[in-house]
XYZ file of C-alpha atoms in Angstrom:
95
model
C 106.955 96.259 93.651
C 109.311 94.031 95.631
C 109.071 90.629 97.293
C 109.906 91.203 100.964
C 109.076 87.802 102.487
C 108.065 84.378 101.253
C 107.298 80.864 102.341
C 108.104 78.262 99.666
C 104.997 76.911 97.925
C 102.757 78.852 100.326
C 102.863 82.640 99.915
C 104.723 85.786 98.853
C 104.566 89.134 100.620
C 105.144 92.104 98.346
C 105.510 95.825 99.049
C 105.061 98.915 96.907
C 104.879 102.480 98.220
C 104.326 101.256 101.805
C 101.395 99.083 100.706
C 101.674 95.350 101.307
C 100.118 92.510 99.339
C 100.073 88.812 100.160
C 99.818 86.294 97.331
C 98.669 82.986 98.811
C 98.843 79.627 97.049
C 95.435 77.984 97.563
C 93.541 74.919 96.476
C 89.950 73.794 96.376
C 89.482 70.178 95.511
C 91.667 69.458 92.501
C 91.979 73.108 91.479
C 94.955 75.256 92.502
C 94.894 79.054 92.376
C 96.308 82.077 94.137
C 94.535 84.761 96.132
C 96.010 88.268 96.256
C 95.022 90.415 99.233
C 96.122 93.925 100.169
C 96.970 94.184 103.856
C 94.757 96.626 105.719
C 96.030 99.031 108.385
C 95.836 96.643 111.329
C 97.419 93.823 109.311
C 100.337 96.103 108.346
C 100.802 97.060 111.994
C 100.694 93.412 113.072
C 103.255 92.512 110.407
C 105.574 95.306 111.528
C 105.228 94.180 115.172
C 105.192 90.392 114.737
C 106.998 89.846 111.464
C 106.747 86.692 109.427
C 104.849 84.832 112.171
C 101.872 87.104 111.592
C 102.098 86.641 107.825
C 102.196 82.847 108.226
C 98.990 83.015 110.263
C 97.312 85.400 107.840
C 98.242 83.187 104.886
C 96.776 80.179 106.682
C 93.501 82.018 107.332
C 93.297 83.099 103.686
C 94.133 79.600 102.412
C 91.517 78.000 104.692
C 88.819 80.348 103.371
C 90.109 80.292 99.812
C 87.619 80.896 97.057
C 88.180 82.406 93.654
C 85.460 84.892 94.567
C 86.870 85.714 98.014
C 85.732 89.296 98.721
C 89.302 90.517 99.343
C 90.811 88.744 96.336
C 92.185 91.482 94.072
C 91.055 91.106 90.487
C 92.738 94.174 88.967
C 94.567 92.687 85.961
C 97.229 95.411 85.898
C 98.101 94.871 89.548
C 98.034 91.084 89.125
C 100.487 91.394 86.230
C 102.807 93.588 88.312
C 102.709 91.038 91.136
C 103.421 88.133 88.757
C 106.323 90.005 87.127
C 107.758 90.944 90.524
C 107.625 87.349 91.745
C 109.196 86.033 88.533
C 112.007 88.616 88.732
C 112.600 87.754 92.383
C 112.746 84.015 91.569
C 115.325 84.631 88.844
C 117.545 86.475 91.318
C 117.347 83.512 93.723
C 118.907 81.020 91.283
């Protein structure tokens, strides 16, 4: 899994095997958390056509509706670990 786009302190877009995932930094009151969502077919098409502008808008929509129990929030621990490791590896390469 690779980080393909990011917006500092807002979101990361990751890709693996032509599947895309957006990890959005969210908050609710005093609590901060992230929401991981797999892009569906139309979202992937919009990203390929509109680029990072689409992802910025999608991240904003997700952040504005952010809940820990958001129906699209991925809870698969194995996938969450892969995403976290990928982001950490990417950050190390940026320094």
